[in-house]
mmCIF file of C-alpha atoms in Angstrom:
data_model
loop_
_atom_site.group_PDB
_atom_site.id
_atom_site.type_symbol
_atom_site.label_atom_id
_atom_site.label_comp_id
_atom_site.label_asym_id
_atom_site.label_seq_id
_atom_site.Cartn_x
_atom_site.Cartn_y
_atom_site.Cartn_z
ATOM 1 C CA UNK A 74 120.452 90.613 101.826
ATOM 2 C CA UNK A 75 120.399 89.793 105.517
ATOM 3 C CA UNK A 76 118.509 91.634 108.055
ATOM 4 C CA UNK A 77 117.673 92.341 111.806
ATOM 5 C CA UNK A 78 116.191 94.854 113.534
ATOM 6 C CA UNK A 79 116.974 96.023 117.148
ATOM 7 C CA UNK A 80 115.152 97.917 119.602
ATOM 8 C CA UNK A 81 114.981 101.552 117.585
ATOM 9 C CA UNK A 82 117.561 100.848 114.893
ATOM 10 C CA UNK A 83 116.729 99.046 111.494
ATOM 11 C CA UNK A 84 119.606 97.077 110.484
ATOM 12 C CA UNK A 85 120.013 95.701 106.703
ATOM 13 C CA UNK A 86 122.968 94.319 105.429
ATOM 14 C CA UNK A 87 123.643 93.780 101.625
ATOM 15 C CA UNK A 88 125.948 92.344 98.930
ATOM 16 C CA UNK A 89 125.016 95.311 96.430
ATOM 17 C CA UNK A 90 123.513 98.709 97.798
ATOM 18 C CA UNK A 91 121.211 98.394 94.702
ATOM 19 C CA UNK A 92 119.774 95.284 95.405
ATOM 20 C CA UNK A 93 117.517 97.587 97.856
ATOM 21 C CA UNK A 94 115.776 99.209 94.503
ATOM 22 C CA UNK A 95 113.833 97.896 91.595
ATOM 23 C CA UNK A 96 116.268 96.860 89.239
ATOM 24 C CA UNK A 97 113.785 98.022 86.080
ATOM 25 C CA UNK A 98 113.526 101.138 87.487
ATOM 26 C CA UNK A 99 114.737 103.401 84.534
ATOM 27 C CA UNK A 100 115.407 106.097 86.601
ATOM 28 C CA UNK A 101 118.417 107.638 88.162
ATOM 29 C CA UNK A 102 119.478 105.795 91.743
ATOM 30 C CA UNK A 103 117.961 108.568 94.113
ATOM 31 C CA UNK A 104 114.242 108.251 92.410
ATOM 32 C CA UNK A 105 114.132 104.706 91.705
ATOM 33 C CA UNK A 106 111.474 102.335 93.823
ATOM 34 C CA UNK A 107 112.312 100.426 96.822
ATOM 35 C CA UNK A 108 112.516 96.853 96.049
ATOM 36 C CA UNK A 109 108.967 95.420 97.174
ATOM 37 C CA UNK A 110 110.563 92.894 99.974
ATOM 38 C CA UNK A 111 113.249 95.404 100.737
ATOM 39 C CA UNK A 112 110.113 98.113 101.844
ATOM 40 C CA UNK A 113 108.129 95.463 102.981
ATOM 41 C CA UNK A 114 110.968 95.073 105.599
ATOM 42 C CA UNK A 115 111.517 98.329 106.422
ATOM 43 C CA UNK A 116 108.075 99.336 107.062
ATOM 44 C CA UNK A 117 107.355 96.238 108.947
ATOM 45 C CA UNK A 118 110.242 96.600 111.565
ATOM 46 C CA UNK A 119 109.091 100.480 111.680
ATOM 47 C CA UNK A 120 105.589 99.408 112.669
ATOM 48 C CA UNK A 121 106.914 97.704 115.431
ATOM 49 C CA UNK A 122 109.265 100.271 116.800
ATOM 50 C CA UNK A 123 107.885 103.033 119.066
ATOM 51 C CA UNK A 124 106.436 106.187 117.938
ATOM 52 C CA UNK A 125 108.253 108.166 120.227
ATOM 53 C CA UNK A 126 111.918 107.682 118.658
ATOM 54 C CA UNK A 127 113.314 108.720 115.187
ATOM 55 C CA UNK A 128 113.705 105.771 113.154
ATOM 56 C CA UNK A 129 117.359 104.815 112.487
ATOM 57 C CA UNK A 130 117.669 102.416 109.234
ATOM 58 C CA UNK A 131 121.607 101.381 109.571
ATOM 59 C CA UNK A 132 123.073 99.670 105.830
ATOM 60 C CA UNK A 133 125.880 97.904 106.329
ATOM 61 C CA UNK A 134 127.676 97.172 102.620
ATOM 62 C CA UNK A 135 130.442 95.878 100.974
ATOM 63 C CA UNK A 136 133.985 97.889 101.124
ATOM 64 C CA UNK A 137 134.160 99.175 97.156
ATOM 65 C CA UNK A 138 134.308 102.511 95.790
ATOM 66 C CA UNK A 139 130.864 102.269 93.941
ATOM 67 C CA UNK A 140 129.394 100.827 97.106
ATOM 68 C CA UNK A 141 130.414 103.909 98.724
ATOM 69 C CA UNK A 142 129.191 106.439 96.238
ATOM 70 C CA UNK A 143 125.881 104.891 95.833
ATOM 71 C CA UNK A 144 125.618 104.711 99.948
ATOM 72 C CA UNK A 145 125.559 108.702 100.069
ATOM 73 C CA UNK A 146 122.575 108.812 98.239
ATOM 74 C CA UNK A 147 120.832 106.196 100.060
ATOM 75 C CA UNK A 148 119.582 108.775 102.708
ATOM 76 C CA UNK A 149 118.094 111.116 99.559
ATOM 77 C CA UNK A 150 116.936 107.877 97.758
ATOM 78 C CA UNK A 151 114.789 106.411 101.035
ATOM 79 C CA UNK A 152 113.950 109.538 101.794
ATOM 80 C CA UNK A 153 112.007 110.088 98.291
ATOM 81 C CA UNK A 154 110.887 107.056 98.043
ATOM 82 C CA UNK A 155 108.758 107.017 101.584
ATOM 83 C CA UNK A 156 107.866 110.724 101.088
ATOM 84 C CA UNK A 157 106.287 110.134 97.738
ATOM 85 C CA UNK A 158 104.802 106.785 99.530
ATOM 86 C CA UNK A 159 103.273 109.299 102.592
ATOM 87 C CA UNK A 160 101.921 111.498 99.577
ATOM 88 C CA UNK A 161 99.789 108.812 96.976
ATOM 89 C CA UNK A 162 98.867 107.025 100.901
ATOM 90 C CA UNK A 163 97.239 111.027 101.465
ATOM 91 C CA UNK A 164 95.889 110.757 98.263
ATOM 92 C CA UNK A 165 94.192 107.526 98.823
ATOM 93 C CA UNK A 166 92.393 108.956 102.154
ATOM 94 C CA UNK A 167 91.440 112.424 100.510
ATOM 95 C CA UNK A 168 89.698 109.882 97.619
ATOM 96 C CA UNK A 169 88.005 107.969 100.306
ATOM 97 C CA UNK A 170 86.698 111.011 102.035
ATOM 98 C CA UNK A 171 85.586 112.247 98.486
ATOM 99 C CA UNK A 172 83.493 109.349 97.872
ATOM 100 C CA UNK A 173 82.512 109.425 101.649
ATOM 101 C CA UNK A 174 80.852 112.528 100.987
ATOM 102 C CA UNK A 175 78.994 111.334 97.620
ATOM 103 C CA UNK A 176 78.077 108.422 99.749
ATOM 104 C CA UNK A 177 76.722 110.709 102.180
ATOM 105 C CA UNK A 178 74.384 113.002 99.944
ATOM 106 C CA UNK A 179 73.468 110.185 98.242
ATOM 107 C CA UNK A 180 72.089 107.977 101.276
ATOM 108 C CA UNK A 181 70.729 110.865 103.058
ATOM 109 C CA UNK A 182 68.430 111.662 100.047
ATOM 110 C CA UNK A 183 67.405 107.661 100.281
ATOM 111 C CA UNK A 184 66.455 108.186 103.927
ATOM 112 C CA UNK A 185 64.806 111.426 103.248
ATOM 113 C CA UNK A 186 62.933 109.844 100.754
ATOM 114 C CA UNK A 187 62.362 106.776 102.235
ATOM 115 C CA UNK A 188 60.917 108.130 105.442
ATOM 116 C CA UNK A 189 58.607 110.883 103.476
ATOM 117 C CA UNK A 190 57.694 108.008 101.081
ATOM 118 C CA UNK A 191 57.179 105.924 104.189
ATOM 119 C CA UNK A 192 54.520 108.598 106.330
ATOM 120 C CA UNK A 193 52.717 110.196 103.665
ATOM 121 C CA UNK A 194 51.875 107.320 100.596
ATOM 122 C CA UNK A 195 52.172 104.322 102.185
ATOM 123 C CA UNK A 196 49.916 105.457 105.495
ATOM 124 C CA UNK A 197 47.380 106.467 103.247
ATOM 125 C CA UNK A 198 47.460 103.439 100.292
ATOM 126 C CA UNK A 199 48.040 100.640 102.988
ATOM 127 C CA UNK A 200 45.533 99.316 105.508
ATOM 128 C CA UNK A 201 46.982 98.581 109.339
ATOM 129 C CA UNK A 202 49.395 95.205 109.116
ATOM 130 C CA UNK A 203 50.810 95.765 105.492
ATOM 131 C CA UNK A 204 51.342 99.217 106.358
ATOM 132 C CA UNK A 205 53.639 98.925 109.585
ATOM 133 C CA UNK A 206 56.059 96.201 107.265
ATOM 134 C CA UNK A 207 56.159 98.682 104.918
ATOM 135 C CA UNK A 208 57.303 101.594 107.177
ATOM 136 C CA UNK A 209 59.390 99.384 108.848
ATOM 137 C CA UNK A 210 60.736 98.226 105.719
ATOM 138 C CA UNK A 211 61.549 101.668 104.020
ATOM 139 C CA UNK A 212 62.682 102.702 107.573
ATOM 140 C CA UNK A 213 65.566 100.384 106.630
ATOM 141 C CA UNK A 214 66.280 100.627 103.661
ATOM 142 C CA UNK A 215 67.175 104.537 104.457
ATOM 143 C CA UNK A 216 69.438 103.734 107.041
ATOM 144 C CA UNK A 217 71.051 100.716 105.013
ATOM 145 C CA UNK A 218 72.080 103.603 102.364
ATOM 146 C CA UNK A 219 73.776 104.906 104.886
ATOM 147 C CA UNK A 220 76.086 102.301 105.984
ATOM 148 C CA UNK A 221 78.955 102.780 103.531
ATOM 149 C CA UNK A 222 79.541 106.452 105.057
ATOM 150 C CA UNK A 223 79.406 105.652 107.747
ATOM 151 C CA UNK A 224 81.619 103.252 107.781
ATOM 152 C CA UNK A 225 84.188 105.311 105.862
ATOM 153 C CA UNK A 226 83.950 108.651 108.620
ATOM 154 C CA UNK A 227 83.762 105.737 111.724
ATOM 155 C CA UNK A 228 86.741 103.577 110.612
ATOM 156 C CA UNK A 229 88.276 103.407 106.845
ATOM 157 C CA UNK A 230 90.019 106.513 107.270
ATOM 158 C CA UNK A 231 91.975 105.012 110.389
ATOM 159 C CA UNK A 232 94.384 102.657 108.551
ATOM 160 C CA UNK A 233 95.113 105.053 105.971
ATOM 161 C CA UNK A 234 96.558 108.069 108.686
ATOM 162 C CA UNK A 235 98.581 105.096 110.490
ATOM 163 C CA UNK A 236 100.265 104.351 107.196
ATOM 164 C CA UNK A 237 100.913 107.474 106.081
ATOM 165 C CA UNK A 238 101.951 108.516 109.446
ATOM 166 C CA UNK A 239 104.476 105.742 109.223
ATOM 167 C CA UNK A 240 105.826 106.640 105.780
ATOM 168 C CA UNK A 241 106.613 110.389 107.085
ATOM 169 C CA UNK A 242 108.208 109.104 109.950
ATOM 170 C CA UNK A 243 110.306 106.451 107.605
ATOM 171 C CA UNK A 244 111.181 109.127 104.916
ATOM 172 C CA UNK A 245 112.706 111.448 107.992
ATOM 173 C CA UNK A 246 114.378 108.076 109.181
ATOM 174 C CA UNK A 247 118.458 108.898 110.250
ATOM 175 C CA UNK A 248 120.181 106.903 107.556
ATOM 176 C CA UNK A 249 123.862 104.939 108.687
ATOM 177 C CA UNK A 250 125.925 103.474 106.249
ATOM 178 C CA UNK A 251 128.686 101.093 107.539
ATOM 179 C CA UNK A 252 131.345 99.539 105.274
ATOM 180 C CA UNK A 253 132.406 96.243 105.554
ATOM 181 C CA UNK A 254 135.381 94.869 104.541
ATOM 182 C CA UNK A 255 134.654 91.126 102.869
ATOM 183 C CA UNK A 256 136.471 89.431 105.787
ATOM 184 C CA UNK A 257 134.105 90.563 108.560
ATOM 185 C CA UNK A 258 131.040 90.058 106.011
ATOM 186 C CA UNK A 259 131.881 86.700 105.610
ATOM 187 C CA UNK A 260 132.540 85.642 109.861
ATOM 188 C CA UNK A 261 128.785 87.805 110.293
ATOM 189 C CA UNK A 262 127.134 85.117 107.861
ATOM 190 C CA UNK A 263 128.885 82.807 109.861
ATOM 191 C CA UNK A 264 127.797 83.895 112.965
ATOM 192 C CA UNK A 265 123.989 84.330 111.628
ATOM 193 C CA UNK A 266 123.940 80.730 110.961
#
C-alpha cells in the first residue's frame, strides 16, 4: 500500500482493495474492520486537514473486475466502520461523565465531611497548634477527593469530542475510487522512489 495525502484529499493507493480491512474479519466486506495501520493513516492525515472542508479519501486500485466490485462498497464499508468508531468513542465519554459524576458525590461527601469533622470535633478535642494542622490537614484532604472530577469536567472530556468529532467527519468522508491499469501502477512506484 502506498500513500500520500494532499492539501484536503486523502490519497491511498493499493495492490488489493482488501488489504485496507482485517483480513480475520469473518464478516461480509462492508462490516469488516479497517486494518489498524490502514485507519491509523486515515485518521492521522484527517487530523491534519482543516475542519472546514469535507474530507475526500481518493483509492486508487488495480484494473480487475473484483477490484472494481469490491471498490463500490468501499464508500458503505468506511463509512460503517468510522460511524461505529464515532459511536463506542461517544460511549467512552458518556462512561467518563458517568464516573465523573460518582466521583463527584463521592468527593463532595469527603469535603462535607471533612470540613464538619474539621470545625466541630477536632476544635473541641485539640488544643491551639495540633488543632490548626489538623484543620488544615482535613481541609485537604476534602479538596484532594475532589481532584479526579474535576479533572474529568475541566479536561478528559476534551480529547474524547475531538476524536469523535473526527470519526463523524471521516465516516461522511466523499469516497473516489480510481482504477489503474498495471502499467501506470508500476511508472507511479517508480516515480515514488
Amino acid at each position: 500500500m502506498i500513500a500520500q495525502a494532499s492539501e484536503e484529499t486523502i490519497e491511498l493507493r493499493v495492490d488489493d482493495i482488501a488489504q485496507l480491512f482485517h483480513t480475520l474479519d469473518p464478516f461480509p466486506f462492508r462490516e469488516r474492520d479497517l486494518d489498524k495501520e490502514a485507519e491509523d493513516y486515515i485518521v492521522g492525515w484527517a487530523r491534519e486537514l482543516s475542519g472546514r472542508q469535507a474530507i475526500r479519501i481518493r483509492v486508487q486500485h488495480p484494473d480487475t473486475d473484483a477490484q472494481a466490485k469490491a471498490a463500490l462498497e468501499l464508500r458503505e464499508a468506511f463509512g460503517h466502520y468510522f460511524s461505529d468508531r464515532a459511536n463506542a468513542t461517544q460511549g467512552d465519554l458518556n462512561e467518563l461523565f458517568r464516573i465523573g459524576r460518582w466521583s463527584l458525590a463521592i468527593g463532595l461527601a469527603i469535603l462535607i465531611t471533612c470540613l464538619l469533622f474539621a470545625h466541630v470535633v477536632v476544635g473541641a478535642l485539640f488544643a491551639n497548634p495540633l488543632r490548626r494542622l489538623l484543620e488544615e490537614s482535613l481541609l485537604i484532604l476534602g479538596w484532594v477527593a475532589n481532584w479526579r472530577p474535576l479533572e474529568i469536567f475541566l479536561y478528559d472530556w476534551w480529547p474524547l469530542v475531538r476524536r469523535r468529532d473526527l470519526y463523524r467527519r471521516i465516516s461522511k468522508a466523499i469516497i473516489e475510487t480510481r482504477a489503474v491499469a498495471q502499467s501506470e501502477a508500476g511508472v507511479a512506484a517508480c516515480q515514488d522512489k
